Tab-separated table of C-alpha atoms in Angstrom:
chain	number	residue	atom	x	y	z
Y	841	UNK	CA	152.171	67.513	-47.522
Y	842	UNK	CA	150.157	63.688	-45.951
Y	843	UNK	CA	150.630	62.664	-49.922
Y	844	UNK	CA	153.723	63.938	-50.206
Y	845	UNK	CA	154.848	61.833	-46.915
Y	846	UNK	CA	152.408	58.787	-47.851
Y	847	UNK	CA	154.007	58.057	-50.646
Y	848	UNK	CA	157.135	59.087	-49.861
Y	849	UNK	CA	157.453	56.067	-46.538
Y	850	UNK	CA	155.073	53.982	-47.790
Y	851	UNK	CA	154.424	53.474	-51.220
Y	852	UNK	CA	153.133	55.833	-54.640
Y	853	UNK	CA	149.033	55.836	-53.655
Y	854	UNK	CA	148.353	53.316	-57.243
Y	855	UNK	CA	150.342	50.915	-55.415
Y	856	UNK	CA	148.352	50.939	-52.161
Y	857	UNK	CA	146.310	47.492	-51.848
Y	858	UNK	CA	141.999	48.899	-50.792
Y	859	UNK	CA	142.054	48.228	-47.147
Y	860	UNK	CA	145.340	50.801	-46.702
Y	861	UNK	CA	142.857	52.522	-49.623
Y	862	UNK	CA	140.391	53.295	-47.771
Y	863	UNK	CA	141.596	54.105	-44.489
Y	864	UNK	CA	143.631	56.505	-46.133
Y	865	UNK	CA	140.878	57.607	-47.578
Y	866	UNK	CA	139.285	58.084	-43.345
Y	867	UNK	CA	142.018	59.058	-42.181
Y	868	UNK	CA	142.193	61.885	-45.059
Y	869	UNK	CA	145.430	62.225	-45.911
Y	870	UNK	CA	144.503	61.681	-49.297
Y	871	UNK	CA	140.944	61.785	-51.634
Y	872	UNK	CA	139.805	59.193	-53.736
Y	873	UNK	CA	139.903	62.035	-56.471
Y	874	UNK	CA	144.096	62.272	-55.761
Y	875	UNK	CA	144.043	57.871	-56.032
Y	876	UNK	CA	142.870	58.408	-59.552
Y	877	UNK	CA	144.960	61.213	-60.776
Y	878	UNK	CA	148.046	59.533	-58.949
Y	879	UNK	CA	146.672	56.111	-61.098
Y	880	UNK	CA	145.598	57.526	-64.737
Y	881	UNK	CA	149.933	58.709	-64.270
Y	882	UNK	CA	150.658	55.231	-64.054
Y	883	UNK	CA	148.861	53.933	-66.616
Y	884	UNK	CA	149.624	56.374	-68.899
Y	885	UNK	CA	153.116	54.517	-68.951
Y	886	UNK	CA	152.258	50.988	-68.787
Y	887	UNK	CA	149.478	50.513	-71.073
Y	888	UNK	CA	151.349	51.292	-73.805
Y	889	UNK	CA	153.154	48.234	-73.267
Y	890	UNK	CA	150.298	45.981	-71.872
Y	891	UNK	CA	147.649	46.039	-73.605
Y	892	UNK	CA	145.545	45.327	-70.352
Y	893	UNK	CA	142.369	47.645	-70.585
Y	894	UNK	CA	139.449	47.590	-72.693
Y	895	UNK	CA	136.825	50.358	-72.432
Y	896	UNK	CA	139.137	52.558	-71.270
Y	897	UNK	CA	137.273	55.880	-68.815
Y	898	UNK	CA	138.681	58.449	-66.975
Y	899	UNK	CA	136.308	61.141	-67.394
Y	900	UNK	CA	133.369	59.090	-66.087
Y	901	UNK	CA	136.858	57.924	-63.345
Y	902	UNK	CA	136.999	61.008	-62.172
Y	903	UNK	CA	132.587	61.792	-61.923
Y	904	UNK	CA	132.820	58.574	-60.122
Y	905	UNK	CA	135.572	59.476	-57.892
Y	906	UNK	CA	134.613	62.652	-57.220
Y	907	UNK	CA	131.394	62.325	-56.080
Y	908	UNK	CA	133.181	59.946	-53.456
Y	909	UNK	CA	135.900	62.115	-52.545
Y	910	UNK	CA	132.563	64.241	-52.069
Y	911	UNK	CA	131.259	61.394	-49.256
Y	912	UNK	CA	134.437	61.243	-47.829
Y	913	UNK	CA	134.863	64.697	-46.932
Y	914	UNK	CA	131.157	65.131	-46.151
Y	915	UNK	CA	131.219	61.605	-43.908
Y	916	UNK	CA	129.292	59.598	-45.319
Y	917	UNK	CA	131.194	56.615	-47.827
Y	918	UNK	CA	128.433	54.841	-49.991
Y	919	UNK	CA	129.984	51.201	-48.930
Y	920	UNK	CA	132.898	49.572	-48.112
Y	921	UNK	CA	135.578	50.123	-51.051
Y	922	UNK	CA	134.094	53.888	-52.073
Y	923	UNK	CA	136.655	55.412	-53.748
Y	924	UNK	CA	139.091	52.380	-54.588
Y	925	UNK	CA	139.211	51.955	-57.787
Y	926	UNK	CA	138.879	48.618	-59.584
Y	927	UNK	CA	138.509	46.829	-63.619
Y	928	UNK	CA	135.489	44.679	-64.487
Y	929	UNK	CA	136.919	42.181	-67.200
Y	930	UNK	CA	135.689	42.244	-70.954
Y	931	UNK	CA	133.156	39.542	-70.158
Y	932	UNK	CA	130.962	40.755	-67.189
Y	933	UNK	CA	128.481	43.370	-68.007
Y	934	UNK	CA	128.887	47.226	-67.149
Y	935	UNK	CA	126.013	49.060	-68.300
Y	936	UNK	CA	125.866	50.943	-71.805
Y	937	UNK	CA	129.616	49.289	-72.896
Y	938	UNK	CA	129.475	46.681	-75.138
Y	939	UNK	CA	130.640	42.629	-74.754
Y	940	UNK	CA	132.677	41.584	-77.172
Y	941	UNK	CA	133.779	38.528	-75.241
Y	942	UNK	CA	137.545	39.133	-77.017
Y	943	UNK	CA	135.789	38.020	-80.468
Y	944	UNK	CA	136.035	40.098	-83.315
Y	945	UNK	CA	132.969	37.715	-84.428
Y	946	UNK	CA	130.350	39.392	-81.762
Y	947	UNK	CA	128.108	42.186	-82.338
Y	948	UNK	CA	129.642	45.389	-79.905
Y	949	UNK	CA	125.452	45.490	-78.548
Y	950	UNK	CA	126.136	47.845	-75.501
Y	951	UNK	CA	124.774	46.642	-71.770
Y	952	UNK	CA	121.448	47.346	-70.558
Y	953	UNK	CA	122.067	47.123	-67.092
Y	954	UNK	CA	125.731	45.748	-64.794
Y	955	UNK	CA	126.334	41.675	-64.294
Y	956	UNK	CA	125.876	41.016	-60.806
Y	957	UNK	CA	129.151	41.902	-58.784
Y	958	UNK	CA	129.429	44.894	-61.273
Y	959	UNK	CA	126.829	45.571	-59.570
Y	960	UNK	CA	127.713	45.086	-56.653
Y	961	UNK	CA	130.593	46.503	-56.803
Y	962	UNK	CA	129.296	50.179	-57.866
Y	963	UNK	CA	126.924	50.272	-54.791
Y	964	UNK	CA	130.081	49.288	-52.487
Y	965	UNK	CA	131.376	52.935	-54.178
Y	966	UNK	CA	133.934	51.560	-56.591
Y	967	UNK	CA	135.583	53.550	-59.360
Y	968	UNK	CA	135.652	51.115	-62.317
Y	969	UNK	CA	137.461	52.950	-64.718
Y	970	UNK	CA	137.629	50.144	-67.205
Y	971	UNK	CA	137.568	46.974	-68.471
Y	972	UNK	CA	140.640	44.470	-68.661
Y	973	UNK	CA	140.992	42.671	-71.804
Y	974	UNK	CA	140.425	38.528	-73.086
Y	975	UNK	CA	140.981	35.548	-75.468
Y	976	UNK	CA	137.805	34.868	-77.342
Y	977	UNK	CA	135.290	33.372	-76.194
Y	978	UNK	CA	137.376	33.041	-72.745
Y	979	UNK	CA	138.575	30.062	-74.195
Y	980	UNK	CA	141.825	30.785	-73.786
Y	981	UNK	CA	145.335	31.058	-71.300
Y	982	UNK	CA	146.356	33.535	-72.781
Y	983	UNK	CA	146.852	37.475	-73.697
Y	984	UNK	CA	145.988	36.904	-77.929
Y	985	UNK	CA	142.301	38.023	-79.092
Y	986	UNK	CA	141.093	38.843	-82.374
Y	987	UNK	CA	139.362	41.876	-80.227
Y	988	UNK	CA	141.389	43.312	-78.466
Y	989	UNK	CA	145.374	43.828	-78.581
Y	990	UNK	CA	148.184	41.232	-77.563
Y	991	UNK	CA	148.136	41.798	-73.677
Y	992	UNK	CA	151.410	40.970	-72.310
Y	993	UNK	CA	153.257	40.712	-69.045
Y	994	UNK	CA	154.833	42.841	-66.808
Y	995	UNK	CA	156.821	40.770	-64.812
Y	996	UNK	CA	158.138	40.240	-69.161
Y	997	UNK	CA	157.039	41.921	-71.788
Y	998	UNK	CA	158.058	39.285	-73.926
Y	999	UNK	CA	156.263	36.227	-71.857
Y	1000	UNK	CA	151.984	35.604	-71.468
Y	1001	UNK	CA	149.831	37.028	-68.599
Y	1002	UNK	CA	147.539	33.535	-68.414
Y	1003	UNK	CA	143.921	34.288	-69.452
Y	1004	UNK	CA	141.470	34.214	-70.029
Y	1005	UNK	CA	141.464	36.626	-67.217
Y	1006	UNK	CA	144.221	38.734	-69.108
Y	1007	UNK	CA	143.735	41.857	-68.945
Y	1008	UNK	CA	143.451	42.142	-65.466
Y	1009	UNK	CA	146.072	39.764	-63.984
Y	1010	UNK	CA	148.481	42.318	-66.081
Y	1011	UNK	CA	146.349	45.212	-64.865
Y	1012	UNK	CA	146.824	44.168	-61.238
Y	1013	UNK	CA	150.759	42.467	-61.562
Y	1014	UNK	CA	151.532	46.524	-63.110
Y	1015	UNK	CA	149.368	48.452	-60.236
Y	1016	UNK	CA	146.767	49.832	-61.426
Y	1017	UNK	CA	145.375	49.649	-58.629
Y	1018	UNK	CA	144.613	47.071	-56.110
Y	1019	UNK	CA	141.168	45.055	-57.430
Y	1020	UNK	CA	139.755	43.070	-60.432
Y	1021	UNK	CA	137.101	41.318	-61.217
Y	1022	UNK	CA	137.650	38.214	-63.665
Y	1023	UNK	CA	136.082	34.761	-64.572
Y	1024	UNK	CA	137.258	31.474	-64.502
Y	1025	UNK	CA	134.936	27.657	-65.436
Y	1026	UNK	CA	138.930	26.044	-66.113
Y	1027	UNK	CA	141.420	28.600	-64.306
Y	1028	UNK	CA	141.431	31.691	-66.069
Y	1029	UNK	CA	141.053	33.612	-63.111
Y	1030	UNK	CA	143.820	31.520	-61.011
Y	1031	UNK	CA	145.687	31.032	-64.166
Y	1032	UNK	CA	146.798	34.657	-64.436
Y	1033	UNK	CA	147.567	35.354	-61.358
Y	1034	UNK	CA	150.231	32.443	-60.512
Y	1035	UNK	CA	151.949	33.512	-64.007
Y	1036	UNK	CA	151.926	37.334	-62.852
Y	1037	UNK	CA	152.402	36.628	-59.335
Y	1038	UNK	CA	148.670	37.683	-57.701
Y	1039	UNK	CA	146.530	36.234	-55.260
Y	1040	UNK	CA	143.387	34.766	-57.004
Y	1041	UNK	CA	140.702	33.410	-55.266
Y	1042	UNK	CA	138.600	30.674	-57.000
Y	1043	UNK	CA	134.768	30.360	-54.948
Y	1044	UNK	CA	132.861	28.268	-54.331
Y	1045	UNK	CA	130.540	27.241	-57.472
Y	1046	UNK	CA	127.525	29.997	-57.063
Y	1047	UNK	CA	129.038	32.210	-53.665
Y	1048	UNK	CA	129.293	34.460	-56.331
Y	1049	UNK	CA	126.706	35.261	-58.168
Y	1050	UNK	CA	126.885	36.297	-61.798
Y	1051	UNK	CA	124.818	36.552	-64.918
Y	1052	UNK	CA	124.942	34.499	-67.664
Y	1053	UNK	CA	125.900	31.062	-65.834
Y	1054	UNK	CA	127.395	28.159	-66.520
Y	1055	UNK	CA	128.654	25.166	-65.127
Y	1056	UNK	CA	131.485	25.443	-63.540
Y	1057	UNK	CA	131.605	29.539	-63.844
Y	1058	UNK	CA	132.845	31.581	-61.010
Y	1059	UNK	CA	133.347	35.180	-61.185
Y	1060	UNK	CA	136.318	36.232	-58.543
Y	1061	UNK	CA	138.129	38.481	-57.667
Y	1062	UNK	CA	142.713	39.094	-59.068
Y	1063	UNK	CA	144.873	41.158	-56.422
Y	1064	UNK	CA	148.459	42.121	-54.305
Y	1065	UNK	CA	146.717	40.702	-51.031
Y	1066	UNK	CA	144.692	38.048	-49.417
Y	1067	UNK	CA	142.942	41.294	-47.114
Y	1068	UNK	CA	141.808	42.964	-50.680
Y	1069	UNK	CA	140.878	39.818	-52.021
Y	1070	UNK	CA	138.543	38.699	-48.238
Y	1071	UNK	CA	137.787	43.177	-48.435
Y	1072	UNK	CA	136.833	42.323	-52.713
Y	1073	UNK	CA	134.661	39.557	-51.731
Y	1074	UNK	CA	132.804	41.361	-49.004
Y	1075	UNK	CA	130.202	42.652	-51.550
Y	1076	UNK	CA	130.381	40.900	-54.579
Y	1077	UNK	CA	129.449	37.484	-52.895
Y	1078	UNK	CA	126.505	39.515	-51.567
Y	1079	UNK	CA	123.241	37.895	-53.434
Y	1080	UNK	CA	122.171	38.437	-56.761
Y	1081	UNK	CA	118.479	36.648	-57.987
Y	1082	UNK	CA	119.591	36.642	-61.487
Y	1083	UNK	CA	121.888	33.747	-60.659
Y	1084	UNK	CA	119.156	30.947	-60.731
Y	1085	UNK	CA	122.689	28.697	-59.575
Y	1086	UNK	CA	123.821	31.165	-56.858
Y	1087	UNK	CA	124.026	29.778	-52.979
Y	1088	UNK	CA	122.338	30.827	-50.569
Y	1089	UNK	CA	123.591	33.823	-48.883
Y	1090	UNK	CA	125.323	33.574	-45.532
Y	1091	UNK	CA	126.698	36.209	-42.714
Y	1092	UNK	CA	130.205	35.207	-43.955
Y	1093	UNK	CA	133.402	36.940	-41.913
Y	1094	UNK	CA	135.917	37.770	-45.163
Y	1095	UNK	CA	138.077	39.136	-42.521
Y	1096	UNK	CA	138.698	36.478	-41.030
Y	1097	UNK	CA	141.816	35.869	-39.100
Y	1098	UNK	CA	144.261	34.084	-40.356
Y	1099	UNK	CA	143.662	30.387	-39.355
Y	1100	UNK	CA	146.036	28.251	-38.075
Y	1101	UNK	CA	147.935	25.906	-39.929
Y	1102	UNK	CA	148.273	23.513	-37.057
Y	1103	UNK	CA	146.904	19.313	-37.209
Y	1104	UNK	CA	144.852	20.754	-40.547
Y	1105	UNK	CA	145.775	17.640	-43.319
Y	1106	UNK	CA	146.857	17.858	-46.057
Y	1107	UNK	CA	147.962	16.647	-49.045
Y	1108	UNK	CA	150.261	17.887	-51.331
Y	1109	UNK	CA	149.693	16.523	-55.034
Y	1110	UNK	CA	152.392	17.173	-57.642
Y	1111	UNK	CA	151.133	14.611	-60.310
Y	1112	UNK	CA	148.091	15.958	-60.907
Y	1113	UNK	CA	147.011	13.315	-62.653
Y	1114	UNK	CA	147.522	14.008	-66.765
Y	1115	UNK	CA	148.948	16.719	-68.413
Y	1116	UNK	CA	151.839	18.552	-69.120
Y	1117	UNK	CA	154.873	17.688	-67.570
Y	1118	UNK	CA	155.043	19.459	-64.219
Y	1119	UNK	CA	159.023	21.536	-64.854
Y	1120	UNK	CA	161.266	21.552	-62.043
Y	1121	UNK	CA	161.162	25.013	-60.656
Y	1122	UNK	CA	157.002	25.034	-60.129
Y	1123	UNK	CA	157.991	21.557	-58.422
Y	1124	UNK	CA	159.857	23.060	-55.767
Y	1125	UNK	CA	158.197	26.222	-54.860
Y	1126	UNK	CA	155.519	23.553	-54.569
Y	1127	UNK	CA	157.345	21.437	-52.258
Y	1128	UNK	CA	159.028	24.365	-50.420
Y	1129	UNK	CA	155.166	26.192	-50.097
Y	1130	UNK	CA	154.211	21.758	-48.164
Y	1131	UNK	CA	157.763	22.386	-46.193
Y	1132	UNK	CA	156.385	26.427	-45.275
Y	1133	UNK	CA	152.745	24.313	-43.810
Y	1134	UNK	CA	153.816	21.605	-41.572
Y	1135	UNK	CA	156.169	23.360	-40.190
Y	1136	UNK	CA	153.935	25.513	-38.547
Y	1137	UNK	CA	151.849	22.425	-37.739
Y	1138	UNK	CA	150.598	20.506	-40.863
Y	1139	UNK	CA	150.093	17.016	-41.149
Y	1140	UNK	CA	150.910	16.882	-45.168
Y	1141	UNK	CA	150.762	13.976	-46.867
Y	1142	UNK	CA	151.833	12.959	-51.133
Y	1143	UNK	CA	148.204	12.813	-52.221
Y	1144	UNK	CA	147.608	11.026	-56.031
Y	1145	UNK	CA	145.753	14.026	-58.583
Y	1146	UNK	CA	141.946	13.104	-59.460
Y	1147	UNK	CA	142.558	14.236	-62.347
Y	1148	UNK	CA	142.329	11.382	-65.177
Y	1149	UNK	CA	142.386	11.990	-69.311
Y	1150	UNK	CA	139.274	9.611	-69.757
Y	1151	UNK	CA	138.324	13.152	-67.624
Y	1152	UNK	CA	140.246	15.959	-69.600
Y	1153	UNK	CA	139.682	14.901	-72.626
Y	1154	UNK	CA	136.289	14.055	-72.476
Y	1155	UNK	CA	135.883	18.141	-70.716
Y	1156	UNK	CA	137.533	19.394	-73.757
Y	1157	UNK	CA	134.653	17.587	-76.984
Y	1158	UNK	CA	132.104	18.890	-74.497
Y	1159	UNK	CA	133.523	22.766	-74.832
Y	1160	UNK	CA	134.465	21.837	-77.864
Y	1161	UNK	CA	129.792	20.793	-78.717
Y	1162	UNK	CA	129.421	24.093	-76.815
Y	1163	UNK	CA	131.738	26.122	-78.655
Y	1164	UNK	CA	131.093	25.177	-81.887
Y	1165	UNK	CA	126.987	25.796	-80.905
Y	1166	UNK	CA	128.227	29.469	-80.644
Y	1167	UNK	CA	130.068	29.395	-83.624
Y	1168	UNK	CA	127.249	26.947	-86.096
Y	1169	UNK	CA	125.087	30.616	-85.510
Y	1170	UNK	CA	127.535	32.771	-86.572
Y	1171	UNK	CA	127.405	34.084	-90.982
Y	1172	UNK	CA	130.988	33.243	-92.695
Y	1173	UNK	CA	132.209	36.335	-92.989
Y	1174	UNK	CA	131.414	36.453	-88.604
Y	1175	UNK	CA	133.558	32.596	-87.941
Y	1176	UNK	CA	136.381	34.652	-90.535
Y	1177	UNK	CA	137.137	37.483	-87.793
Y	1178	UNK	CA	137.257	34.020	-85.308
Y	1179	UNK	CA	140.499	34.144	-83.283
Y	1180	UNK	CA	141.986	31.187	-86.025
Y	1181	UNK	CA	143.071	28.461	-82.803
Y	1182	UNK	CA	139.673	29.089	-81.857
Y	1183	UNK	CA	137.997	28.477	-84.462
Y	1184	UNK	CA	140.042	25.389	-85.556
Y	1185	UNK	CA	139.694	23.739	-82.142
Y	1186	UNK	CA	136.103	24.561	-81.726
Y	1187	UNK	CA	134.990	23.761	-85.206
Y	1188	UNK	CA	136.348	20.313	-84.280
Y	1189	UNK	CA	133.364	19.656	-82.186
Y	1190	UNK	CA	131.286	19.408	-85.197
Y	1191	UNK	CA	132.181	16.081	-85.496
Y	1192	UNK	CA	131.246	14.796	-82.258
Y	1193	UNK	CA	128.294	13.077	-81.929
Y	1194	UNK	CA	125.326	13.073	-79.734
Y	1195	UNK	CA	126.488	10.606	-77.110
Y	1196	UNK	CA	130.678	11.913	-77.295
Y	1197	UNK	CA	129.364	15.370	-75.930
Y	1198	UNK	CA	127.346	13.383	-73.228
Y	1199	UNK	CA	130.155	11.259	-72.371
Y	1200	UNK	CA	132.243	14.795	-71.892
Y	1201	UNK	CA	129.957	16.548	-69.779
Y	1202	UNK	CA	129.581	13.339	-68.015
Y	1203	UNK	CA	133.098	13.904	-66.737
Y	1204	UNK	CA	132.005	16.650	-65.118
Y	1205	UNK	CA	130.366	14.364	-62.512
Y	1206	UNK	CA	133.079	11.821	-62.364
Y	1207	UNK	CA	135.400	14.394	-61.743
Y	1208	UNK	CA	132.792	15.233	-58.926
Y	1209	UNK	CA	133.027	12.333	-57.343
Y	1210	UNK	CA	136.625	11.741	-57.271
Y	1211	UNK	CA	137.132	14.888	-55.077
Y	1212	UNK	CA	134.494	14.410	-52.932
Y	1213	UNK	CA	136.228	11.462	-52.045
Y	1214	UNK	CA	139.747	12.643	-52.106
Y	1215	UNK	CA	138.772	15.651	-49.468
Y	1216	UNK	CA	137.533	13.264	-46.913
Y	1217	UNK	CA	140.659	13.145	-45.548
Y	1218	UNK	CA	141.839	15.961	-46.336
Y	1219	UNK	CA	140.844	19.696	-45.050
Y	1220	UNK	CA	143.544	20.998	-48.661
Y	1221	UNK	CA	144.977	20.416	-51.193
Y	1222	UNK	CA	148.553	22.243	-52.378
Y	1223	UNK	CA	149.066	22.567	-55.958
Y	1224	UNK	CA	150.778	23.945	-58.285
Y	1225	UNK	CA	148.807	26.442	-59.854
Y	1226	UNK	CA	149.923	26.069	-64.085
Y	1227	UNK	CA	152.699	22.695	-64.165
Y	1228	UNK	CA	154.715	25.846	-66.196
Y	1229	UNK	CA	156.804	28.638	-65.477
Y	1230	UNK	CA	155.396	30.966	-68.277
Y	1231	UNK	CA	155.623	30.494	-72.534
Y	1232	UNK	CA	155.131	33.356	-75.264
Y	1233	UNK	CA	153.489	36.733	-75.344
Y	1234	UNK	CA	151.971	36.119	-77.755
Y	1235	UNK	CA	151.254	32.142	-78.238
Y	1236	UNK	CA	147.603	31.001	-78.283
Y	1237	UNK	CA	148.088	28.114	-74.778
Y	1238	UNK	CA	151.888	26.504	-72.930
Y	1239	UNK	CA	151.224	24.388	-76.084
Y	1240	UNK	CA	150.284	26.329	-78.656
Y	1241	UNK	CA	147.828	23.280	-80.082
Y	1242	UNK	CA	144.118	23.419	-80.672
Y	1243	UNK	CA	144.146	19.622	-80.801
Y	1244	UNK	CA	146.092	19.685	-77.319
Y	1245	UNK	CA	144.008	22.827	-75.476
Y	1246	UNK	CA	144.289	21.934	-72.001
Y	1247	UNK	CA	146.793	19.943	-71.219
Y	1248	UNK	CA	147.417	23.058	-68.483
Y	1249	UNK	CA	144.167	22.908	-66.847
Y	1250	UNK	CA	144.475	19.378	-65.080
Y	1251	UNK	CA	145.202	21.511	-61.916
Y	1252	UNK	CA	142.515	23.565	-61.424
Y	1253	UNK	CA	139.986	22.340	-63.688
Y	1254	UNK	CA	138.857	19.535	-61.560
Y	1255	UNK	CA	137.586	22.735	-59.052
Y	1256	UNK	CA	136.141	24.185	-61.031
Y	1257	UNK	CA	133.741	20.953	-62.004
Y	1258	UNK	CA	133.700	19.502	-58.098
Y	1259	UNK	CA	132.565	23.386	-57.281
Y	1260	UNK	CA	135.312	23.911	-54.398
Y	1261	UNK	CA	136.767	26.766	-53.405
Y	1262	UNK	CA	140.870	27.708	-54.852
Y	1263	UNK	CA	142.800	30.427	-54.513
Y	1264	UNK	CA	146.331	30.984	-56.565
Y	1265	UNK	CA	148.788	32.599	-54.462
Y	1266	UNK	CA	152.311	33.544	-55.320
Y	1267	UNK	CA	155.511	31.241	-54.243
Y	1268	UNK	CA	157.911	31.944	-55.292
Y	1269	UNK	CA	160.531	32.706	-58.502
Y	1270	UNK	CA	162.429	30.624	-60.990
Y	1271	UNK	CA	166.405	31.536	-61.121
Y	1272	UNK	CA	165.196	35.089	-63.607
Y	1273	UNK	CA	162.610	36.468	-61.471
Y	1274	UNK	CA	159.061	35.358	-62.433
Y	1275	UNK	CA	157.177	34.041	-60.123
Y	1276	UNK	CA	154.976	31.412	-59.649
Y	1277	UNK	CA	152.080	30.232	-58.320
Y	1278	UNK	CA	150.888	28.282	-55.648
Y	1279	UNK	CA	146.996	26.727	-55.427
Y	1280	UNK	CA	145.216	25.784	-52.063
Y	1281	UNK	CA	142.107	24.071	-52.571
Y	1282	UNK	CA	139.223	23.706	-49.373
Y	1283	UNK	CA	136.366	22.244	-49.104
Y	1284	UNK	CA	133.334	23.416	-51.491
Y	1285	UNK	CA	131.782	26.343	-49.279
Y	1286	UNK	CA	135.004	26.789	-46.803
Y	1287	UNK	CA	135.917	30.045	-49.055
Y	1288	UNK	CA	136.830	30.910	-45.280
Y	1289	UNK	CA	139.147	28.719	-44.391
Y	1290	UNK	CA	140.885	29.003	-47.736
Y	1291	UNK	CA	141.562	32.616	-47.865
Y	1292	UNK	CA	142.005	31.865	-44.098
Y	1293	UNK	CA	145.299	29.252	-45.381
Y	1294	UNK	CA	146.550	32.096	-48.508
Y	1295	UNK	CA	146.676	35.125	-45.411
Y	1296	UNK	CA	148.861	32.032	-43.188
Y	1297	UNK	CA	151.581	31.763	-46.030
Y	1298	UNK	CA	151.050	34.907	-46.698
Y	1299	UNK	CA	153.242	34.555	-43.566
Y	1300	UNK	CA	155.284	31.571	-43.753
Y	1301	UNK	CA	156.576	32.461	-47.768
Y	1302	UNK	CA	158.690	34.355	-47.192
Y	1303	UNK	CA	159.944	37.832	-48.622
Y	1304	UNK	CA	158.839	39.104	-52.113
Y	1305	UNK	CA	160.334	40.279	-55.401
Y	1306	UNK	CA	159.072	44.507	-56.165
Y	1307	UNK	CA	156.423	44.402	-58.729
Y	1308	UNK	CA	156.672	45.291	-61.530
Y	1309	UNK	CA	157.667	48.960	-63.291
Y	1310	UNK	CA	157.294	50.780	-66.386
Y	1311	UNK	CA	159.542	49.960	-69.016
Y	1312	UNK	CA	161.719	53.391	-70.110
Y	1313	UNK	CA	160.772	54.927	-72.643
């Protein structure tokens, strides 16, 4: 009776936020096992169309949900996410599951243990029912992969969900439960969040321990609400000594109240400095977001982007050389399995000199310096998340050109290199109802402030469209 009344009066169990699920468990309105069964039925309707999941494990999830139900019945939940369904991106290791990195060229060896953020989720009682798909080696903003089936965007199945956290973006927008864990080295959480209408946080570098770690690489939540994003951060930001680049543990209040925008100095960045031209509907949404903050008392000024052609091309060269280092270790037969787009891009790194690569890497420091200077005068920066509204599902990137692969990341990649927290949140829709993301960037380590600004924006942005439903057939 409780279950039916909740579903009818509010929403289906699979569509409930993590915050609401925990409240429902506590009030004994429904159990983790009931939620999981509703979720599995919903996934069965969507997944043939989306192809968002890898290592889908309904039986293992049922066992975990059963144990969680018993804990809630006994009034002893194991942690902040006990019984909440969660997905984890392919490249974040979970014990016993191979980590293909989206590439058919990678040997399938079961992971020996959970990577730090997956371990924190499991410790908190989360029910990890599947991994999510990604493109080869995570180096595409796309759902295209040589290992996984093509992931699609639930808002429009002919469109790309973005990437590299492609399956996570599609799953979250389609209602595969409330919490999804992605990774981001140039926009791989925020870009799919933007194109899928989600909240996607790239935390300050080192805030969420990961393994393996790398320059600019972070793990972060992809959710439908800011409150769920904050709840997930309260779990995954806990310390883990395996990450030698992680920040010292801090007792941060992740549930922090909405931040007042009054008197805050906000920069509106419409021109990132290079890359793809900004499409009109995206510009209109970003400007509207800035005006909403201005009406709430913020001081908004338009600012120039900090990314130069030299910076973006330098990063491209550095990443090409890094990719070739991986590809060169493969046998010819293994190389032939790599997505042709990725292989062509990576193989071009073989032609770069050592000086070319060092010059490329040094652009990370130039970006960092430019970002620090920008935030001397500003509290936050608002920008589009991506310059374009969408692009075809079977494209490897918005340009679909391996020689110009990163023209669409000019708004997102600077904050990976500078280590600033940045969040994408849905700002509006184009004329056809496709979501358009807005990015909010804060000073280094101000993750709480960025979440607070996003929470304030949830109240300022106006009504949202209903989430997509599975096709009828």
